[in-house]
PDB file of C-alpha atoms (C1' of nucleotides) in Angstrom:
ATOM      1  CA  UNK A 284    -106.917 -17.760 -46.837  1.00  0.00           C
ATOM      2  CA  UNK A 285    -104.364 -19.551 -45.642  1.00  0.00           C
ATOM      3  CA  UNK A 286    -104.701 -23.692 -45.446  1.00  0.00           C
ATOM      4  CA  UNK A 287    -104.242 -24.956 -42.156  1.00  0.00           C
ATOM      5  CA  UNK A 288    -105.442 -28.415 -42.789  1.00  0.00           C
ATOM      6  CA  UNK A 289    -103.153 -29.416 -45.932  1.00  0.00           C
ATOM      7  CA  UNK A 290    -100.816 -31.444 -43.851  1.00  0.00           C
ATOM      8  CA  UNK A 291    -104.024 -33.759 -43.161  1.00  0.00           C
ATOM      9  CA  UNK A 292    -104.836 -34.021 -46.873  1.00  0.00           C
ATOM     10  CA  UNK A 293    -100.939 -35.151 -47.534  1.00  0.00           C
ATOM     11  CA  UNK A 294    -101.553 -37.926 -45.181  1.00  0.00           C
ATOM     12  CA  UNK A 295    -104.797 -39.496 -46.386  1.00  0.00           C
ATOM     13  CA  UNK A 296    -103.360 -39.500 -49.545  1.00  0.00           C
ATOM     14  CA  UNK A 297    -103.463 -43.539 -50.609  1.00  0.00           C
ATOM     15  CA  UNK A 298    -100.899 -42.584 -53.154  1.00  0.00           C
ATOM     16  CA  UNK A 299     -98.462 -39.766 -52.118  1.00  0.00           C
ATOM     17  CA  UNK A 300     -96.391 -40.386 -55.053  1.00  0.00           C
ATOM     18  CA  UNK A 301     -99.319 -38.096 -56.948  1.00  0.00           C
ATOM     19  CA  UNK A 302     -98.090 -35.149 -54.821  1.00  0.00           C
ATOM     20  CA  UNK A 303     -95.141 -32.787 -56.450  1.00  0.00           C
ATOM     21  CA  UNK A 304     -92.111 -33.439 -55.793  1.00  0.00           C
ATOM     22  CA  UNK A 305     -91.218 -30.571 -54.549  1.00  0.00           C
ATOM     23  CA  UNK A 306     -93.382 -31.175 -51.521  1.00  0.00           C
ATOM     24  CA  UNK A 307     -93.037 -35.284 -51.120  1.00  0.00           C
ATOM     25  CA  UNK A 308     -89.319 -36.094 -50.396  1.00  0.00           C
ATOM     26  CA  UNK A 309     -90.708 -39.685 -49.936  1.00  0.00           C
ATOM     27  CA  UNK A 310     -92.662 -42.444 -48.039  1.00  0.00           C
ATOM     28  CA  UNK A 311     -93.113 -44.736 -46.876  1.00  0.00           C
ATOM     29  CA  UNK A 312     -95.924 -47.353 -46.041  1.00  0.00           C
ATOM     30  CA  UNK A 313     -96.741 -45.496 -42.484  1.00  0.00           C
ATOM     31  CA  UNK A 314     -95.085 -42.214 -42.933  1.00  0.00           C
ATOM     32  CA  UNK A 315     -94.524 -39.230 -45.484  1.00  0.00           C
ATOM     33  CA  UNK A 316     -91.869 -37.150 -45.514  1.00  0.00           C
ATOM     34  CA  UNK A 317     -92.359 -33.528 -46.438  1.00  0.00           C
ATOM     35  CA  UNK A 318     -90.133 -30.418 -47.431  1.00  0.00           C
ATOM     36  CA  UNK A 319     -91.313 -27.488 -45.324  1.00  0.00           C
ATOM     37  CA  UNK A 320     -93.117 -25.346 -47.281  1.00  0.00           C
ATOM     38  CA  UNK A 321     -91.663 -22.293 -45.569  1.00  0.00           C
ATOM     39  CA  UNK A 322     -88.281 -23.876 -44.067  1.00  0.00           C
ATOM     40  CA  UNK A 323     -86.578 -22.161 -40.556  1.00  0.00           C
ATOM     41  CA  UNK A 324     -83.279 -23.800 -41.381  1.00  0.00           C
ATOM     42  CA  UNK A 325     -80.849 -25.039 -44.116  1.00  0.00           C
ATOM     43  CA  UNK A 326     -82.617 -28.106 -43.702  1.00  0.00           C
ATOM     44  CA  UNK A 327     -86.133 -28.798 -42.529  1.00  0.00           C
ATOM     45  CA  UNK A 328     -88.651 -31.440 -43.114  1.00  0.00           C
ATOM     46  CA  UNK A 329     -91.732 -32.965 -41.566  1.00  0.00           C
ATOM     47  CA  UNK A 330     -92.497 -36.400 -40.707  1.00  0.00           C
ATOM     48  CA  UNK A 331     -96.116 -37.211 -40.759  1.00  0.00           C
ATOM     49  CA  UNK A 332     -97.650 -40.614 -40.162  1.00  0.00           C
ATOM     50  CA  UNK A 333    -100.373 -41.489 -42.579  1.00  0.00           C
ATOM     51  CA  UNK A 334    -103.963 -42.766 -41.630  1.00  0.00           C
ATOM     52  CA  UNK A 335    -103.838 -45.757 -41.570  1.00  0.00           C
ATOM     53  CA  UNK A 336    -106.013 -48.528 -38.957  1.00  0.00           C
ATOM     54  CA  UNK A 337    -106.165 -48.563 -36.070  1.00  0.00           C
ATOM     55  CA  UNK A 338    -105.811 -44.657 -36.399  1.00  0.00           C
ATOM     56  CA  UNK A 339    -108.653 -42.597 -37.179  1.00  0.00           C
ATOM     57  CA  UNK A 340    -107.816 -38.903 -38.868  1.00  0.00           C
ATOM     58  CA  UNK A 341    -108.901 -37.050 -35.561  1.00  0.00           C
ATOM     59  CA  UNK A 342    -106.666 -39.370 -33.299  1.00  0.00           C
ATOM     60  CA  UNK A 343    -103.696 -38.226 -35.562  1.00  0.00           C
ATOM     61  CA  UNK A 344    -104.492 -34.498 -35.566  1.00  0.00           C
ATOM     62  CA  UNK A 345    -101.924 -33.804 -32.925  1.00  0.00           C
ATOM     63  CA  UNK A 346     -99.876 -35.147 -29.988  1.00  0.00           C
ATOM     64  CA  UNK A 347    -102.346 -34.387 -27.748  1.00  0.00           C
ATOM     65  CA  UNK A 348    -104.913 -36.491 -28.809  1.00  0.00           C
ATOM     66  CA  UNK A 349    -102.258 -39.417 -30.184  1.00  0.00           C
ATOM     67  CA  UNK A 350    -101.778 -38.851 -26.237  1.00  0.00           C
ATOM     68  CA  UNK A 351    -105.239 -39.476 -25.531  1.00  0.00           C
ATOM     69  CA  UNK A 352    -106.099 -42.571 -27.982  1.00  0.00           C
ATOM     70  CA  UNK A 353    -104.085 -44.995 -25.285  1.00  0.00           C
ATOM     71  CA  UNK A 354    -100.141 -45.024 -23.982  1.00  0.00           C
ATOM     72  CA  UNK A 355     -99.423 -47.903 -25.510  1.00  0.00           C
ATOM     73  CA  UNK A 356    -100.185 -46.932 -29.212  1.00  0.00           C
ATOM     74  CA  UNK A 357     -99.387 -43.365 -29.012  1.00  0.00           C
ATOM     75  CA  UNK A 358     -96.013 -44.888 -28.347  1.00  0.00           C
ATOM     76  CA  UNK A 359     -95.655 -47.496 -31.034  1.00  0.00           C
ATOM     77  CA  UNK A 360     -96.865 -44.315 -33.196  1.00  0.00           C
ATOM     78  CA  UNK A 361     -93.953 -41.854 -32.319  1.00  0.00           C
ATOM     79  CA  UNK A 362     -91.157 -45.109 -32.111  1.00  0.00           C
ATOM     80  CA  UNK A 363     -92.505 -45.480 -35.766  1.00  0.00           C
ATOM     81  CA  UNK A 364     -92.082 -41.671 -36.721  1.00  0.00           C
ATOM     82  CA  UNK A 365     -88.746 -41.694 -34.915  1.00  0.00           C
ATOM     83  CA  UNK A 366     -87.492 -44.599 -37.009  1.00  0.00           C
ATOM     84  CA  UNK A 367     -88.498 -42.556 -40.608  1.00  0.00           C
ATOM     85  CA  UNK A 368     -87.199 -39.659 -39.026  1.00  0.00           C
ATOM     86  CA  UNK A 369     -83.693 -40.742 -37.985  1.00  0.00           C
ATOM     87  CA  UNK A 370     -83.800 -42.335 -41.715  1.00  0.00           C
ATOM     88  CA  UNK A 371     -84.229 -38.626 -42.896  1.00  0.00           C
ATOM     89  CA  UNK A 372     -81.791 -37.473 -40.995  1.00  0.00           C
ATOM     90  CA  UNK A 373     -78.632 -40.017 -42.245  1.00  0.00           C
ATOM     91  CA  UNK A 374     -80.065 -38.415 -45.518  1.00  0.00           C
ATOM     92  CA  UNK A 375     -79.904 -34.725 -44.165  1.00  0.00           C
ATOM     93  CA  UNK A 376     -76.377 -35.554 -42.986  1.00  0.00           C
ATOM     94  CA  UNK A 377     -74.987 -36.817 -45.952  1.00  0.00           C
ATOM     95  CA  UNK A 378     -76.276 -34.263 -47.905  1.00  0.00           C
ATOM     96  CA  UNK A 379     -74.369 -31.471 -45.451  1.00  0.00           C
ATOM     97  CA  UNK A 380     -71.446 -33.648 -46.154  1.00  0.00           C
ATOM     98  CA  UNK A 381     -71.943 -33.130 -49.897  1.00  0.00           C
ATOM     99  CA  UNK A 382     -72.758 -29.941 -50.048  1.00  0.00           C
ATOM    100  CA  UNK A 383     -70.689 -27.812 -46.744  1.00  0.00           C
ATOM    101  CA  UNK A 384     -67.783 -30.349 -46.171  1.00  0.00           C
ATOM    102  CA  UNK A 385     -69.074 -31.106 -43.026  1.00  0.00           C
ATOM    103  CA  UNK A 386     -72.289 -31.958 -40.763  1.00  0.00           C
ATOM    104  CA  UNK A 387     -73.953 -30.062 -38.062  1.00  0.00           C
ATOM    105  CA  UNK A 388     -76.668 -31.160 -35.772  1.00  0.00           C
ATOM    106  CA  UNK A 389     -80.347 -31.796 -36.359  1.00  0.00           C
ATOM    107  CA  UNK A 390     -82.881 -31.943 -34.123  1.00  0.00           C
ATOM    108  CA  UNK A 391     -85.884 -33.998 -33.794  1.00  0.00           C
ATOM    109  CA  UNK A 392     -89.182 -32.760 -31.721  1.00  0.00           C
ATOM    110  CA  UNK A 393     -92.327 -31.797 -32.100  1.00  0.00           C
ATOM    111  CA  UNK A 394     -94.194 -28.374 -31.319  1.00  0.00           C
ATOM    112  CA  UNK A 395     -96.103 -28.500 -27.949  1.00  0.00           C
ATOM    113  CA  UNK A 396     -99.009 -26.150 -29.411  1.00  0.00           C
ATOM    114  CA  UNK A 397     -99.148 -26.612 -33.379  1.00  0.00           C
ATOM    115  CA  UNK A 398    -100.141 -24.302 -35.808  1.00  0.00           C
ATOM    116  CA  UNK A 399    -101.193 -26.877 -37.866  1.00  0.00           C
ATOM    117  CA  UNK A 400    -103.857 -29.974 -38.199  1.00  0.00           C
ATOM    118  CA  UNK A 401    -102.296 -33.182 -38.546  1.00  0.00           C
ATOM    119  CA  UNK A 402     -99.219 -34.193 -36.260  1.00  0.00           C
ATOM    120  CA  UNK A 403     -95.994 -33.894 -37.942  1.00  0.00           C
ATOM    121  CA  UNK A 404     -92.520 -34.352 -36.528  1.00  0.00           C
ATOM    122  CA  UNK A 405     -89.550 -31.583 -37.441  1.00  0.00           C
ATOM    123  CA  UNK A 406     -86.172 -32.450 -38.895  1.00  0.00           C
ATOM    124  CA  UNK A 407     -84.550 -29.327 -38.853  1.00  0.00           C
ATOM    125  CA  UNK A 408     -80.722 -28.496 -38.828  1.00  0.00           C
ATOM    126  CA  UNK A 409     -79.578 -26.493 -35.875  1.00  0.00           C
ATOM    127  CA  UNK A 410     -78.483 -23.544 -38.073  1.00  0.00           C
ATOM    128  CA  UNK A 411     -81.891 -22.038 -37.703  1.00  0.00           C
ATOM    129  CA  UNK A 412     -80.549 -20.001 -40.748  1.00  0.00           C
ATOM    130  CA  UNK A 413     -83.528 -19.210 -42.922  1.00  0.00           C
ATOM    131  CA  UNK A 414     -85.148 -16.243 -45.092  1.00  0.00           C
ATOM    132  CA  UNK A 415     -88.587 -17.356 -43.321  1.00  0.00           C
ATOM    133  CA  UNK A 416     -87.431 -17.474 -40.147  1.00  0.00           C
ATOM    134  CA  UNK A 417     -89.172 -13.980 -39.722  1.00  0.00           C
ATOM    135  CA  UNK A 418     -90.160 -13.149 -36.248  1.00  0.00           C
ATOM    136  CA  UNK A 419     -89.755 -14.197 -32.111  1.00  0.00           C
ATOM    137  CA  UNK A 420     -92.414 -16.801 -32.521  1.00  0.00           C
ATOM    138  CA  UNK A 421     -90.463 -18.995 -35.429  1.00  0.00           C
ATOM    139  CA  UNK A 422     -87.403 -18.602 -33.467  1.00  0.00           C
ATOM    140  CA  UNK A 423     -88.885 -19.811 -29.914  1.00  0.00           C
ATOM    141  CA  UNK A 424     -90.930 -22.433 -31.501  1.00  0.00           C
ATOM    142  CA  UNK A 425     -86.888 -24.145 -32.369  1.00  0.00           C
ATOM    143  CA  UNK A 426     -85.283 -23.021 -29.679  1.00  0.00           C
ATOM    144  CA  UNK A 427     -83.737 -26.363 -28.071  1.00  0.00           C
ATOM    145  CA  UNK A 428     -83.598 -25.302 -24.506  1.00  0.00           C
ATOM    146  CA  UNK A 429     -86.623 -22.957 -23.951  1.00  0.00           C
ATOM    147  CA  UNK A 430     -89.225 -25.779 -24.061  1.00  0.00           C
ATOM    148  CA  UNK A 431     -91.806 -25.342 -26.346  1.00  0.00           C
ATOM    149  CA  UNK A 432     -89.850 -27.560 -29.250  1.00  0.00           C
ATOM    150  CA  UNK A 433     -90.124 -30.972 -27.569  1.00  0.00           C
ATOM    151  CA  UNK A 434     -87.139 -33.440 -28.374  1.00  0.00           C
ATOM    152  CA  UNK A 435     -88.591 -36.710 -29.901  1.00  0.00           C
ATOM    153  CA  UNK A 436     -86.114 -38.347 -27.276  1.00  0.00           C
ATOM    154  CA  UNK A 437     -88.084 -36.539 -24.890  1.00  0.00           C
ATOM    155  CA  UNK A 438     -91.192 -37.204 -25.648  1.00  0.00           C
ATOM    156  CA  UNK A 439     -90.227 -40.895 -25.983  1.00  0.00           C
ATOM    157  CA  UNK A 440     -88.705 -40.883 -22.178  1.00  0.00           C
ATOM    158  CA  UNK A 441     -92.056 -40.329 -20.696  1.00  0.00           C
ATOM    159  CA  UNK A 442     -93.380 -43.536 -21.956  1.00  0.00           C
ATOM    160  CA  UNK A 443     -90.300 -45.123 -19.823  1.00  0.00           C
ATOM    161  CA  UNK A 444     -92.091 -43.348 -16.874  1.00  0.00           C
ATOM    162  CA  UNK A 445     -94.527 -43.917 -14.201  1.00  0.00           C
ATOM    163  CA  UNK A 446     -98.407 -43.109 -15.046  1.00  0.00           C
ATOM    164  CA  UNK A 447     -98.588 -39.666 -12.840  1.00  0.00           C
ATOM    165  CA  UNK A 448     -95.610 -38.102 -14.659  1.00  0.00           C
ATOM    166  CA  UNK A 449     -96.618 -39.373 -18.495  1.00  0.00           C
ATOM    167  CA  UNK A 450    -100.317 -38.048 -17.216  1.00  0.00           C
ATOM    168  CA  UNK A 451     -98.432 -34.680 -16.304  1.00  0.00           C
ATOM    169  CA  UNK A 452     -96.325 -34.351 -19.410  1.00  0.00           C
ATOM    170  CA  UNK A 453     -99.363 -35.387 -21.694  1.00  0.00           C
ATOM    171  CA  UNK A 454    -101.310 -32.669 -20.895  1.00  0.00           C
ATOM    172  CA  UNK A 455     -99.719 -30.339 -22.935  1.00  0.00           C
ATOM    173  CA  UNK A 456    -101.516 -27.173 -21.707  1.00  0.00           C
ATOM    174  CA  UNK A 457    -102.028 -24.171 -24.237  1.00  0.00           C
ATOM    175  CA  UNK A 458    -101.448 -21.970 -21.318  1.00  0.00           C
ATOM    176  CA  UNK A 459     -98.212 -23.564 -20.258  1.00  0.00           C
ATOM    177  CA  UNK A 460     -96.725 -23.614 -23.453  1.00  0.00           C
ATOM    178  CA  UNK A 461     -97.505 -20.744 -25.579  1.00  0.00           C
ATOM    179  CA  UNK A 462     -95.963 -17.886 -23.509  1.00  0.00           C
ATOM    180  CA  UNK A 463     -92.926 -19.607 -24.220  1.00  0.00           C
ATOM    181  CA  UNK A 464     -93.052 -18.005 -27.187  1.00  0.00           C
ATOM    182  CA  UNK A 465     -93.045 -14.519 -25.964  1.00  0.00           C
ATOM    183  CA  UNK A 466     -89.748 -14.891 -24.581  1.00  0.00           C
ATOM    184  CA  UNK A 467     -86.833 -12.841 -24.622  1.00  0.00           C
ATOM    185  CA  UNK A 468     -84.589 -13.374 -27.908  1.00  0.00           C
ATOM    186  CA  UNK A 469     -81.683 -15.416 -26.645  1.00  0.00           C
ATOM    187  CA  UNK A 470     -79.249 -17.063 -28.773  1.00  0.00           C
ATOM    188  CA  UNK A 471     -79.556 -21.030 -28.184  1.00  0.00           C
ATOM    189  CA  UNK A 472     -75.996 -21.613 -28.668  1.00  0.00           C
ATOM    190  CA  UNK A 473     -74.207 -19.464 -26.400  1.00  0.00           C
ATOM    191  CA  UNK A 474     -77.085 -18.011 -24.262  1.00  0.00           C
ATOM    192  CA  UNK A 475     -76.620 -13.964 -25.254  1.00  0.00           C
ATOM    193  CA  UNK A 476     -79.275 -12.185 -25.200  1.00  0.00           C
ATOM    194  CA  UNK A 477     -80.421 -10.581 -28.726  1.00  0.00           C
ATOM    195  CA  UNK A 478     -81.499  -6.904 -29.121  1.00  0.00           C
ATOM    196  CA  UNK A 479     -84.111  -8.110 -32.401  1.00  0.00           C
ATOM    197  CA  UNK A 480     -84.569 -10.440 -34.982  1.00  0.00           C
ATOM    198  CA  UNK A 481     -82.721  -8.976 -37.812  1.00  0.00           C
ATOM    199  CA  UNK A 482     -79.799  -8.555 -34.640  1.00  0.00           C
ATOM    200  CA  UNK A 483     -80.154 -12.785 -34.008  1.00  0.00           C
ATOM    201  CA  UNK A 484     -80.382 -13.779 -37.681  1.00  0.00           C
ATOM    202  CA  UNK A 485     -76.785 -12.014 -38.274  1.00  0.00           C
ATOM    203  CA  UNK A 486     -75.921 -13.906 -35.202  1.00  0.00           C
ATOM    204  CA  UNK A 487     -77.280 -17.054 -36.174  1.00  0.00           C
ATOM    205  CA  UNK A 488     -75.229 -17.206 -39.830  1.00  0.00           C
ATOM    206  CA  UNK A 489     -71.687 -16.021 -37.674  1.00  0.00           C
ATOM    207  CA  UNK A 490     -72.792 -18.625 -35.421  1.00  0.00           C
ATOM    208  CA  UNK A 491     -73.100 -21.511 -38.374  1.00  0.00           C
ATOM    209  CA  UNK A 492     -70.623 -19.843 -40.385  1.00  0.00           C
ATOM    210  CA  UNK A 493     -67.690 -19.840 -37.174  1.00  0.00           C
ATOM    211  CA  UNK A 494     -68.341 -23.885 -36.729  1.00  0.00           C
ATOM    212  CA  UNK A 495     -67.928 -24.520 -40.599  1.00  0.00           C
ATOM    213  CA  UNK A 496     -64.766 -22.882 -40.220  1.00  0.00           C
ATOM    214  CA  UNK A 497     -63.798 -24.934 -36.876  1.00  0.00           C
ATOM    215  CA  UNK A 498     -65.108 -27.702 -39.012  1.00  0.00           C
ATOM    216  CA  UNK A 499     -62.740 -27.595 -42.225  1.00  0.00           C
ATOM    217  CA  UNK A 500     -59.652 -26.512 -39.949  1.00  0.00           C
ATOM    218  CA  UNK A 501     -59.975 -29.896 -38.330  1.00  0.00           C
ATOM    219  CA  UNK A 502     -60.852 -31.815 -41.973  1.00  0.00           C
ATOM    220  CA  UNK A 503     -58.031 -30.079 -43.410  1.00  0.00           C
ATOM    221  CA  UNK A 504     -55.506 -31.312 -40.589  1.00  0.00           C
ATOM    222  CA  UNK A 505     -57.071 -34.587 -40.664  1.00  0.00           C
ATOM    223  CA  UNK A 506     -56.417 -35.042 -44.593  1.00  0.00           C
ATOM    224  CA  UNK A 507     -52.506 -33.733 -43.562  1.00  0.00           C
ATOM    225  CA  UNK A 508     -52.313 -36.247 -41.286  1.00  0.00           C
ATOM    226  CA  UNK A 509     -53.378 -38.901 -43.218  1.00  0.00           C
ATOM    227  CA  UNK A 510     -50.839 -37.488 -46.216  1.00  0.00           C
ATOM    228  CA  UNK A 511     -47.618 -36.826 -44.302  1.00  0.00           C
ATOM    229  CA  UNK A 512     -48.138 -37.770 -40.627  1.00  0.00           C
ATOM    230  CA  UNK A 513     -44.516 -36.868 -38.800  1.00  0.00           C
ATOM    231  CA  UNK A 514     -44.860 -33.328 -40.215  1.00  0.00           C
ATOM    232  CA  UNK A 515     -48.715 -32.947 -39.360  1.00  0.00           C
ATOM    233  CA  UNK A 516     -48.266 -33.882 -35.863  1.00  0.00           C
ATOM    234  CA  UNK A 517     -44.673 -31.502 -35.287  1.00  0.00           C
ATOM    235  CA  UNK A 518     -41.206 -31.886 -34.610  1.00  0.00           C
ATOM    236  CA  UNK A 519     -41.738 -34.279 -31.937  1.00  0.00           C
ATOM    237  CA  UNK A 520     -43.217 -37.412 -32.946  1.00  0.00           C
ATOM    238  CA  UNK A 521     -44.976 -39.045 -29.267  1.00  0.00           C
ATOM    239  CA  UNK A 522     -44.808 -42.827 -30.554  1.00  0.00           C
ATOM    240  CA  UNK A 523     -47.911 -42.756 -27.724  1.00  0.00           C
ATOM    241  CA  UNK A 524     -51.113 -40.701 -25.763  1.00  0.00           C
ATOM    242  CA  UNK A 525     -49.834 -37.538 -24.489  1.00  0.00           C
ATOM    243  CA  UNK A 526     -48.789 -37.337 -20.871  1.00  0.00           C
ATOM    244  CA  UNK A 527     -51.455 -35.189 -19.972  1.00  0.00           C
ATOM    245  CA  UNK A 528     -54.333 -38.107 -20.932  1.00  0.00           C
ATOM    246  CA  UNK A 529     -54.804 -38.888 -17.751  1.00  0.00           C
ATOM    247  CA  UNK A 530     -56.060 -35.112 -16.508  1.00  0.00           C
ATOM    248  CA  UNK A 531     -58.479 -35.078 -19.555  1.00  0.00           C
ATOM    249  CA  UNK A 532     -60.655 -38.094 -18.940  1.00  0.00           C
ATOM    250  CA  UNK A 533     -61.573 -36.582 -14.929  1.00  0.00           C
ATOM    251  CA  UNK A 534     -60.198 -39.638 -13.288  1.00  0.00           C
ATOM    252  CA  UNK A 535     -58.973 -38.597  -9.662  1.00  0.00           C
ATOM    253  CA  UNK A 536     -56.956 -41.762  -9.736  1.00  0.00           C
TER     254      UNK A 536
ATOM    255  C1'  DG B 861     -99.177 -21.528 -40.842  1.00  0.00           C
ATOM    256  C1'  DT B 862     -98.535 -16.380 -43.703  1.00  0.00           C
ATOM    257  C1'  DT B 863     -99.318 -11.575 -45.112  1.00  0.00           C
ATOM    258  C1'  DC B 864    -100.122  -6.999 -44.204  1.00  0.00           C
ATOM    259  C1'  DT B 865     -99.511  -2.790 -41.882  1.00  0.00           C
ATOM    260  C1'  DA B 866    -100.189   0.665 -37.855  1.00  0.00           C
ATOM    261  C1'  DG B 867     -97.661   2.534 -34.681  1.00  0.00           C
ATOM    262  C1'  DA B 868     -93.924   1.713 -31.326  1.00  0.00           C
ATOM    263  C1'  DA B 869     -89.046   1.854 -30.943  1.00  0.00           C
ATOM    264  C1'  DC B 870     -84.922   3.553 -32.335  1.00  0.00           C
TER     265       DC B 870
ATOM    266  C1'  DG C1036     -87.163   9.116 -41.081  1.00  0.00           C
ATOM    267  C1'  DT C1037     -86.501   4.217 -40.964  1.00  0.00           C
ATOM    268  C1'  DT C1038     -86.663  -0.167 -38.718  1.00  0.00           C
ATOM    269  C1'  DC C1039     -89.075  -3.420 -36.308  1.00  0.00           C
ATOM    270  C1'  DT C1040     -92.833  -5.723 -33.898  1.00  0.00           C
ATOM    271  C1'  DA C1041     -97.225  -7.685 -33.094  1.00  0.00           C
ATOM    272  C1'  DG C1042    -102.044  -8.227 -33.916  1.00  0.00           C
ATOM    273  C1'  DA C1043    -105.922  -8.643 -37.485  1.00  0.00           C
ATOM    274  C1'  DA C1044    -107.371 -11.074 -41.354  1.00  0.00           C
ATOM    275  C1'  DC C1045    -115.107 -10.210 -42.675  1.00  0.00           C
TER     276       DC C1045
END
DNA sequence: GTTCTAGAAC
DNA sequence: GTTCTAGAAC
């Protein structure tokens, strides 16, 4: 039977450091970081804040009811997660760095409907390349622009709102939310549609694998310049901006 | 959240 | 015939 509460017993943990390590990647004194147990990209992690007062357990099960427990906290919660979480992802980055040559994006957000107890924000690289990335659900749940993964900077805005809006976008409705997930295939990147899963994975790994190439063209003409500038740049050596600056930046003027 | 698998889709 | 999806799991 699968264990949909062990998020929950991760965070009322008073000493994570007794969990493996190859589920903590660390803590801290309000938040745990964890490796996904069943990772959708190259990279993916969850932020979960521990129980800790004024939070009770059931006020930290999900957004929703962090929602409910009071505006003001609910946001001092998430601008606390978002702090641990940007944290994870300098780490994320460097480690791209180390590994590929280069970085990619990562993406912050929560699930509007989660399968799981305990709220628990994703880091997860935009690669979406993953063995368990398995079916339409895993893949809509990350899409960026379909709606159901909600951006942490998102989520954040509609504290900067008025009270009928937040109210609106609080609500998180079951109903609104999880035929999102029954969507079409569509790649997020470049909007095609895709015939299957097995069709979008391939997709997915050109996708990655074109911009790592993009990527080490422009490292690799950026080390040239830096060795042997006059022959990096051509035969003619502009000692300024190119004439055409001015078209680039949109100015009419 | 996953695994398993019947039957739809190809 | 094989691949793929989607719903049940006692």
């Amino acid at each position: 039977m699968p264990n949909l509460t062990i998020l929950r017993t991760y965070a009322l943990k008073s000493s994570p450091t007794e969990l493996p390590s190859s589920v903590l990647f660390q803590h801290t004194e309000r938040s745990l970081t964890i490796f996904d147990a069943y990772p959708k990209a190259m990279f993916h992690f969850l932020v979960l804040p521990r129980v800790t007062p004024p939070f009770t357990v059931a006020e930290l099960s999900n957004l929703k009811a962090l929602f409910k427990s009071g505006r003001e906290r609910a946001k001092s919660l998430i601008e606390m997660l978002g702090q641990d979480a940007r944290q994870i992802q300098k780490m994320v980055e460097e480690e791209m760095v180390k590994r590929y040559g280069s970085k990619w994006d990562v993406w912050l957000g929560f699930h509007a409907v989660p399968s799981m107890e305990h709220l628990h924000l994703h880091v997860i690289s935009s690669d979406l390349v993953s063995q368990a990335l398995k079916n339409k659900k895993h893949y809509n749940s990350f899409h960026p622009k379909l709606g159901f993964f909600l951006h942490l900077n998102d989520v954040l805005s509609w504290f900067e709102s008025d009270q009928s809006y937040y109210d609106m976008k609080t609500q998180l409705k079951k109903e609104e939310y999880e035929p999102l997930l029954k969507q079409d295939l569509v790649c997020w990147e470049c909007d095609r549609p895709m015939k299957n899963i097995p069709t979008l994975k391939g997709h997915l790994k050109e996708k990655w694998e074109e911009r790592m190439k993009k990527e080490k063209s422009r490292f690799d003409k950026k080390r040239k310049r830096a060795i042997d500038p006059e022959e990096a740049a051509g035969i003619e050596q502009p000692s300024s901006e190119p004439s055409n600056k001015r078209a680039d930046t949109g100015d009419t003027l």
